[in-house]
Coordinates of C-alpha atoms in Angstrom, one line a residue:
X1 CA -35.2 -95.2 -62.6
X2 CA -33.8 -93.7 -66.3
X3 CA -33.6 -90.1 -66.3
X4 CA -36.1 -88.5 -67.8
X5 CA -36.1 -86.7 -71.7
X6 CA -33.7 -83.8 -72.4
X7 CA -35.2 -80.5 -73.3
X8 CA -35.0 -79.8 -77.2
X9 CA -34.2 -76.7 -78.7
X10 CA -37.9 -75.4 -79.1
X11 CA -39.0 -76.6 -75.6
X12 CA -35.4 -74.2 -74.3
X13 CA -36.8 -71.3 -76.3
X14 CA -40.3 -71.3 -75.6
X15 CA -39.6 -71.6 -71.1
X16 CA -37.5 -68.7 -71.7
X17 CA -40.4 -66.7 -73.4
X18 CA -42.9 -67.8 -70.7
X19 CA -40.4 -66.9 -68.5
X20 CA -40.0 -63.5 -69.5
X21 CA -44.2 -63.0 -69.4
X22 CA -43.9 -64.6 -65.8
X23 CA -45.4 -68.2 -66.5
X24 CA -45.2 -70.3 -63.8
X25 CA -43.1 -73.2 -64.2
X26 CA -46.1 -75.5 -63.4
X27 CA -48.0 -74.1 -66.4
X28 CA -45.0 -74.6 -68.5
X29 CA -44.7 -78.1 -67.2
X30 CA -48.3 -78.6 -68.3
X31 CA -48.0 -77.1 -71.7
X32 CA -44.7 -78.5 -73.3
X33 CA -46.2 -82.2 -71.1
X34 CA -42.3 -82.1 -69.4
X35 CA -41.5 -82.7 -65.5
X36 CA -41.3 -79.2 -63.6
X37 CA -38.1 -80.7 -62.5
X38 CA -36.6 -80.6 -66.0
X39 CA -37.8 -77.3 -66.6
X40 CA -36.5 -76.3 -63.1
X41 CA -33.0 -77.5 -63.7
X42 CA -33.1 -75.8 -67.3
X43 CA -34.1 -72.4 -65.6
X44 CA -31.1 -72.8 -62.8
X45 CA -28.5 -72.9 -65.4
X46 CA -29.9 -72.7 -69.1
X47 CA -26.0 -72.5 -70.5
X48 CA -24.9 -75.9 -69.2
X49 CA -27.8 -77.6 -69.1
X50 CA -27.8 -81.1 -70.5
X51 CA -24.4 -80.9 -71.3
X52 CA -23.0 -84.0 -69.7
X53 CA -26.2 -86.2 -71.2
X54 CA -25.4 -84.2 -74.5
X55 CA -24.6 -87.1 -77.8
X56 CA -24.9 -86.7 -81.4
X57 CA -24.5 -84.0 -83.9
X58 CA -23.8 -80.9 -82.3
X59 CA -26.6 -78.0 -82.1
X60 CA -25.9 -75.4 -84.6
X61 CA -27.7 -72.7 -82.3
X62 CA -27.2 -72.1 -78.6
X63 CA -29.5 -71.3 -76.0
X64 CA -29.0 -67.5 -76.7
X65 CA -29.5 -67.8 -80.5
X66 CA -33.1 -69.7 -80.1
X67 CA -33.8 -67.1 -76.9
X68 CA -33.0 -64.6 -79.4
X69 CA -35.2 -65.4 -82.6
X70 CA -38.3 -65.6 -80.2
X71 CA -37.4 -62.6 -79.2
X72 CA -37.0 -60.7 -82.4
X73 CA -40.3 -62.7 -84.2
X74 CA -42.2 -61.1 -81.0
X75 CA -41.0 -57.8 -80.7
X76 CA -41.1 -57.0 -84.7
X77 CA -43.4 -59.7 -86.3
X78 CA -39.7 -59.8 -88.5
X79 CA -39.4 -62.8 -91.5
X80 CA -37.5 -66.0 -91.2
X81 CA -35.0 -64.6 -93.7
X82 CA -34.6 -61.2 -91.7
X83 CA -34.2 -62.8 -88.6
X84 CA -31.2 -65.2 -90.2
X85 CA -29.7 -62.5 -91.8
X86 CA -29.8 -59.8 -88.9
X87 CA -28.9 -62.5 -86.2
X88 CA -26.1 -63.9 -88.6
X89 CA -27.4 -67.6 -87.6
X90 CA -25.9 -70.6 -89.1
X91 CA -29.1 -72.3 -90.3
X92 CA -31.5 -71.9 -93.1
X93 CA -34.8 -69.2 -93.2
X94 CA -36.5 -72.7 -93.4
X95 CA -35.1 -73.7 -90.2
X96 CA -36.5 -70.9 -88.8
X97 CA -39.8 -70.7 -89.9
X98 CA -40.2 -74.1 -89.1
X99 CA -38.9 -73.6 -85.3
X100 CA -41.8 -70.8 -84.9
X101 CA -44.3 -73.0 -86.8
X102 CA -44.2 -75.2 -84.4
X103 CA -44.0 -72.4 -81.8
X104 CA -47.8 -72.5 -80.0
X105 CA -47.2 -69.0 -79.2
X106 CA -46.9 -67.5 -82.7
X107 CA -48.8 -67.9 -85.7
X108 CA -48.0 -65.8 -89.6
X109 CA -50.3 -63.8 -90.2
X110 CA -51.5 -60.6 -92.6
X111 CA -51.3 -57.2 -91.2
X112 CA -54.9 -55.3 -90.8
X113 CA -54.7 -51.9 -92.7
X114 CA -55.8 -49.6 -90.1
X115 CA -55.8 -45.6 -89.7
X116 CA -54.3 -43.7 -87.8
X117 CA -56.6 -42.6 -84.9
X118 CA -55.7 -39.5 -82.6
X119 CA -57.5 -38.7 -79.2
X120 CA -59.7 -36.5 -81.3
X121 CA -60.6 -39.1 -83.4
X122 CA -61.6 -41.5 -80.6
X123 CA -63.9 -39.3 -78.5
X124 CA -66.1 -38.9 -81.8
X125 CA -66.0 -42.5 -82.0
X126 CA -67.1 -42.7 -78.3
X127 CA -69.7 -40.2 -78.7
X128 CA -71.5 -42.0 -81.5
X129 CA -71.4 -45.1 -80.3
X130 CA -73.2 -44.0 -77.1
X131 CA -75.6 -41.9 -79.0
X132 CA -76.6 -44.8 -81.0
X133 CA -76.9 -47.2 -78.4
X134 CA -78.9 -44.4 -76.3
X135 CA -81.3 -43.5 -78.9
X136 CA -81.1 -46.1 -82.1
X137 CA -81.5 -45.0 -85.5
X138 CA -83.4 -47.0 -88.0
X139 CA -80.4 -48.9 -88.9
X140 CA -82.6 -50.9 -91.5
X141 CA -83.5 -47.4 -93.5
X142 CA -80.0 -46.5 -94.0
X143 CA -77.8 -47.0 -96.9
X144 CA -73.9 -47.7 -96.6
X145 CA -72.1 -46.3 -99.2
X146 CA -68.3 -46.6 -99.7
X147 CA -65.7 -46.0 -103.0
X148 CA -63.3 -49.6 -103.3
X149 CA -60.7 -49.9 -105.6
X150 CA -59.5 -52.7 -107.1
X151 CA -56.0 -53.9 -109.0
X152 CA -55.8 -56.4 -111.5
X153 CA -53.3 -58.5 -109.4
X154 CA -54.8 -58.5 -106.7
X155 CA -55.5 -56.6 -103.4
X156 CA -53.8 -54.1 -102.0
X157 CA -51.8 -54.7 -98.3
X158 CA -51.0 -58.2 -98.9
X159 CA -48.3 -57.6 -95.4
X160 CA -47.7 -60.8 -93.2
X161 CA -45.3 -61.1 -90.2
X162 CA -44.9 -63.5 -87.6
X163 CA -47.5 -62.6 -84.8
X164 CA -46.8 -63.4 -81.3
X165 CA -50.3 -64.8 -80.0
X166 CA -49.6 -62.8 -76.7
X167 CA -49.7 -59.5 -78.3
X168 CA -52.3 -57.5 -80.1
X169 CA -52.9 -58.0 -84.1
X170 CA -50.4 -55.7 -86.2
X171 CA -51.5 -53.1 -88.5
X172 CA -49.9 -51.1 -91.5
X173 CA -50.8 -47.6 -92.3
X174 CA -52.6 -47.6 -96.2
X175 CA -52.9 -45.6 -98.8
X176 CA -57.0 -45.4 -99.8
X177 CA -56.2 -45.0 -103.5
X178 CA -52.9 -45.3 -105.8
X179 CA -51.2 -49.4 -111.3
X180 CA -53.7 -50.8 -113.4
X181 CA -57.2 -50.9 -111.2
X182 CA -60.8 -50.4 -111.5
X183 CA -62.9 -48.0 -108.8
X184 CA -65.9 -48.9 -108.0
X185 CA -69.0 -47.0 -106.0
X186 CA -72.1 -49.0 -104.6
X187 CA -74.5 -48.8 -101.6
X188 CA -76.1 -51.2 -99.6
X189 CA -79.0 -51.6 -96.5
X190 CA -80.0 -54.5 -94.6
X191 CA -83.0 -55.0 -98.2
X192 CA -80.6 -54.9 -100.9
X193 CA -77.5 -53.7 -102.6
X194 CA -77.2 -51.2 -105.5
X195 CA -75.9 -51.7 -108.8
X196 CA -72.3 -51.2 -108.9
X197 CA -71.0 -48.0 -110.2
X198 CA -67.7 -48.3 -112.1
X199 CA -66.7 -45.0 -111.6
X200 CA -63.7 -43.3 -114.6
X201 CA -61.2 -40.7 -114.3
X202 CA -60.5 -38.3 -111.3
X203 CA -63.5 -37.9 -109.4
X204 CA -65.0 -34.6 -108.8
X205 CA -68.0 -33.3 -107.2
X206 CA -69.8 -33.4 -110.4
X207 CA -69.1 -36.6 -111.3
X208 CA -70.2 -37.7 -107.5
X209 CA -73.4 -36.2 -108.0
X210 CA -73.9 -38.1 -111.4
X211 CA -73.1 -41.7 -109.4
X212 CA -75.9 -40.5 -106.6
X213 CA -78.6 -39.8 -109.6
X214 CA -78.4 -42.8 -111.4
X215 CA -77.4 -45.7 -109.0
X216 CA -78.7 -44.3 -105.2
X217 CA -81.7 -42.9 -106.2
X218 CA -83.1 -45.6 -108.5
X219 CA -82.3 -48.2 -105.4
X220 CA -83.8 -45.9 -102.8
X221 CA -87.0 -44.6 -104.4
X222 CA -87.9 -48.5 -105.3
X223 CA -87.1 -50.3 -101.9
X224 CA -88.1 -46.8 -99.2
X225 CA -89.9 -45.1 -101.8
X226 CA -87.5 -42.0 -101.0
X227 CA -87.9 -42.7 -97.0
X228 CA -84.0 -43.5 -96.4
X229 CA -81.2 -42.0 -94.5
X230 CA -78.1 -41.8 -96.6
X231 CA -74.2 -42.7 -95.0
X232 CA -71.1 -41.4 -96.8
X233 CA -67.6 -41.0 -95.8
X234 CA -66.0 -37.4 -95.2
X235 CA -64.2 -37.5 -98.5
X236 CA -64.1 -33.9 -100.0
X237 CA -66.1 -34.5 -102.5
X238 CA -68.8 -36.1 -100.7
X239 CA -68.5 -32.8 -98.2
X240 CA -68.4 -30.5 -100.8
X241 CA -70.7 -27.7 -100.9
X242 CA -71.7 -28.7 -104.0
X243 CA -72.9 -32.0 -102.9
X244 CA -74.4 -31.0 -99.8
X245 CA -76.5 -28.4 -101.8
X246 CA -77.9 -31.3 -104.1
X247 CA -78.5 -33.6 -101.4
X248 CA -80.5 -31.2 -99.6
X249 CA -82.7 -30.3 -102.3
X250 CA -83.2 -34.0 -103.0
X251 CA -84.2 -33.7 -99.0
X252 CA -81.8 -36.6 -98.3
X253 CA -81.5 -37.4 -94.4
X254 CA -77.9 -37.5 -94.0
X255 CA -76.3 -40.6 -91.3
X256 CA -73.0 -38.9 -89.5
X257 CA -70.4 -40.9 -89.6
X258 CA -67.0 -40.7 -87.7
X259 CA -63.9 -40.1 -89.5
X260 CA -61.7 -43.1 -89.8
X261 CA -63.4 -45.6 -89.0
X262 CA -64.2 -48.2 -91.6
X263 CA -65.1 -50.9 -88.6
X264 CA -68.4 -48.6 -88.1
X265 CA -69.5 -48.9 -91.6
X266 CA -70.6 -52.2 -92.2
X267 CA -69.8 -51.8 -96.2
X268 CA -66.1 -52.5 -95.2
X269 CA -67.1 -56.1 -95.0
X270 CA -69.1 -56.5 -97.5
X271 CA -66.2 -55.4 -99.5
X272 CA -63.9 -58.1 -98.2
X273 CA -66.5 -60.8 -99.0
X274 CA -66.5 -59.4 -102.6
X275 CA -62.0 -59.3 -102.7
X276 CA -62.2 -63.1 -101.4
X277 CA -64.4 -63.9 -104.5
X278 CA -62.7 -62.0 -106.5
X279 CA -59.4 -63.2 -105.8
X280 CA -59.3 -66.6 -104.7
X281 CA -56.7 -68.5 -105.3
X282 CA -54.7 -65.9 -105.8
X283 CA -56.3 -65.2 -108.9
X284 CA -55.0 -62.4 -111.0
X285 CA -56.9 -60.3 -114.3
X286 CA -54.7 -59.5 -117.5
X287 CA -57.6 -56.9 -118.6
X288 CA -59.9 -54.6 -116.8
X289 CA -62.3 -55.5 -118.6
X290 CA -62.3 -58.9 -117.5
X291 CA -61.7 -58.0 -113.6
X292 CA -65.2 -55.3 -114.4
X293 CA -66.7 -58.8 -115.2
X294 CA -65.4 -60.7 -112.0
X295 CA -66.5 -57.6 -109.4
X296 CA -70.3 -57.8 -111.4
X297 CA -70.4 -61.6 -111.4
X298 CA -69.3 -61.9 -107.3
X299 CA -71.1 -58.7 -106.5
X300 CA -74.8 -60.6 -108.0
X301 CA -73.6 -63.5 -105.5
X302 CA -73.5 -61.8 -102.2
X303 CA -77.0 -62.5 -100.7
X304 CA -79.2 -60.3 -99.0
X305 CA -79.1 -62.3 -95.7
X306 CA -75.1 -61.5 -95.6
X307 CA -76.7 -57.9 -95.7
X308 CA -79.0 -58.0 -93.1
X309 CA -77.0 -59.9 -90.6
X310 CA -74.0 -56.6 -91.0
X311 CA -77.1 -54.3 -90.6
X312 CA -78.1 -56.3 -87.4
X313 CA -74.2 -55.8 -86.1
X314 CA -74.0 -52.4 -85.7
X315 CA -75.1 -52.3 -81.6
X316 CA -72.8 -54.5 -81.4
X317 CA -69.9 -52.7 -83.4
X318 CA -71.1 -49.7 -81.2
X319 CA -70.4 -51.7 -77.7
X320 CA -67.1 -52.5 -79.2
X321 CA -65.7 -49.4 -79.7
X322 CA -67.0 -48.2 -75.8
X323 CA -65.4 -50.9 -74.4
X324 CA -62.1 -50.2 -76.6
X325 CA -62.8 -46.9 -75.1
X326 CA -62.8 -45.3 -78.6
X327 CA -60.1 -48.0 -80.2
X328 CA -60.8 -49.7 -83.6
X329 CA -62.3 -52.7 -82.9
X330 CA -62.2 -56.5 -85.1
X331 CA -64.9 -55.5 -87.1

């Protein structure tokens, strides 16, 4: 009986990442489809092995270079080219990213912009979510509001790394505003979406209260007839005492809201389905003028369904974040 096929390179570098998780050698037998007794023998002595079977061109990495580059891509999500150039390998970037391609465990993928949560943060988070799956609000009467801003080439954290599947999704720390761009204001409820306010200049409490009277009010006095509970950010201006004052006398019922935490305001996804419109293809505006015209013309194609069903999520989004015990959650 012929012996059976040696171990390639990727097969060597992915036992000795299962290896370091503790994977059993019958689960990697069963993954890579390879005899436990070749992954056995590999394991005894990984530096010799297949040596005296070895023909051919000569590897240009040894075991410890392909051990090595799995390692790196897991523990810092690094590039092909930073992981050639700080491990001063003798192959290509290509070579690389082709090796961790084909690597099950690891896919490349965009880095979430998250904030920063401390412990403070997370026990409101707690708190709300437990209050609101205690004692419900009227999620249907509320309207989301949210500022977005957008560039004219495109979105803002465009970050991708190589993700090891094993671990949890990466995130990078952004900044809400700072080129050529175009802020926007709107609100939405599970019946509808306000027009969009393109909002100029520094913003000021003033000019905050100007956006409320002529693009919430119209949208809330014609769909609740004034019967609404209003959700804003903690944004200074939106806490200011001059905007508290006004929304008081307008007798506005005001929805709390947790700081940092965009996942519990459903708006945040109403504004990625409005950036994938926007921008596909990697489409990029030479005008503002003609990006105002691309943010109008997707914004008039988001339909009210897409609304209701983000509505309809927030239990949900509210068992998430007890069971993260506080945590951002996917959302």
């Amino acid at each position: 009986m012929g012996r059976g096929k040696q171990l390639n390179e990727f097969q060597k570098g992915q036992i000795v990442v299962w290896k370091q998780h503790q994977q059993t050698v019958q689960f990697m037998a069963q993954s890579l489809g390879v005899s436990r007794t070749a992954i056995s023998n590999y394991l005894k002595d990984p530096e010799n092995y297949g040596k005296r079977f070895k023909g051919g061109r000569p590897s240009k990495l040894s075991v410890n270079d392909v051990r090595q580059i799995f390692r790196t891509a897991s523990k810092t999500g690094a590039t092909a080219t930073t992981i050639v150039r700080d491990l001063n390998l003798a192959v290509s970037p290509r070579w690389v990213r082709h090796m961790l391609k084909d690597n099950t465990c690891f896919e490349y993928v965009k880095r979430n912009a998250t904030p920063l949560l401390t412990k403070a943060h997370m026990e409101a988070r707690l708190k709300y979510a437990k209050k609101h799956l205690e004692s419900p609000p009227s999620w249907s009467t509320i309207i989301w509001s949210d500022e977005k801003k957008f560039n004219l080439d495109g979105p803002d954290g465009l970050q991708c790394y190589w993700r090891d599947l094993r671990h949890p999704k990466e995130s990078f720390f952004s900044r809400k505003f700072g080129g050529r761009s175009v802020m926007v204001w709107a609100g939405f409820s599970s019946d509808g979406a306000t027009e969009l306010a393109f909002l100029e200049g520094n913003q000021n409490s003033c000019k905050y209260i100007w956006t409320l009277q002529d693009y919430l009010f119209p949208f809330a006095h014609q769909i609740y007839k004034g019967d609404f509970t209003f959700m804003q950010d903690g944004a200074s201006i939106h806490r200011s005492k001059e905007t508290m004052e006004f929304l008081t006398s307008q007798n506005v019922n005001m929805f709390e809201h947790p700081a940092l935490s965009p996942d519990l305001n459903p708006i945040e996804n109403l504004w990625g389905i409005l950036v994938r419109g926007i921008y596909a293809g990697g489409k990029q505006y030479h005008s503002v003028e003609a990006l105002i015209l691309a943010i109008k013309h997707e914004w008039s194609k988001i339909d009210v369904a897409i609304m209701q069903r983000l509505v309809d999520s927030m239990p949900r989004r509210c068992v998430a974040v007890i069971e993260s015990n506080g945590a951002l959650t996917p959302y």
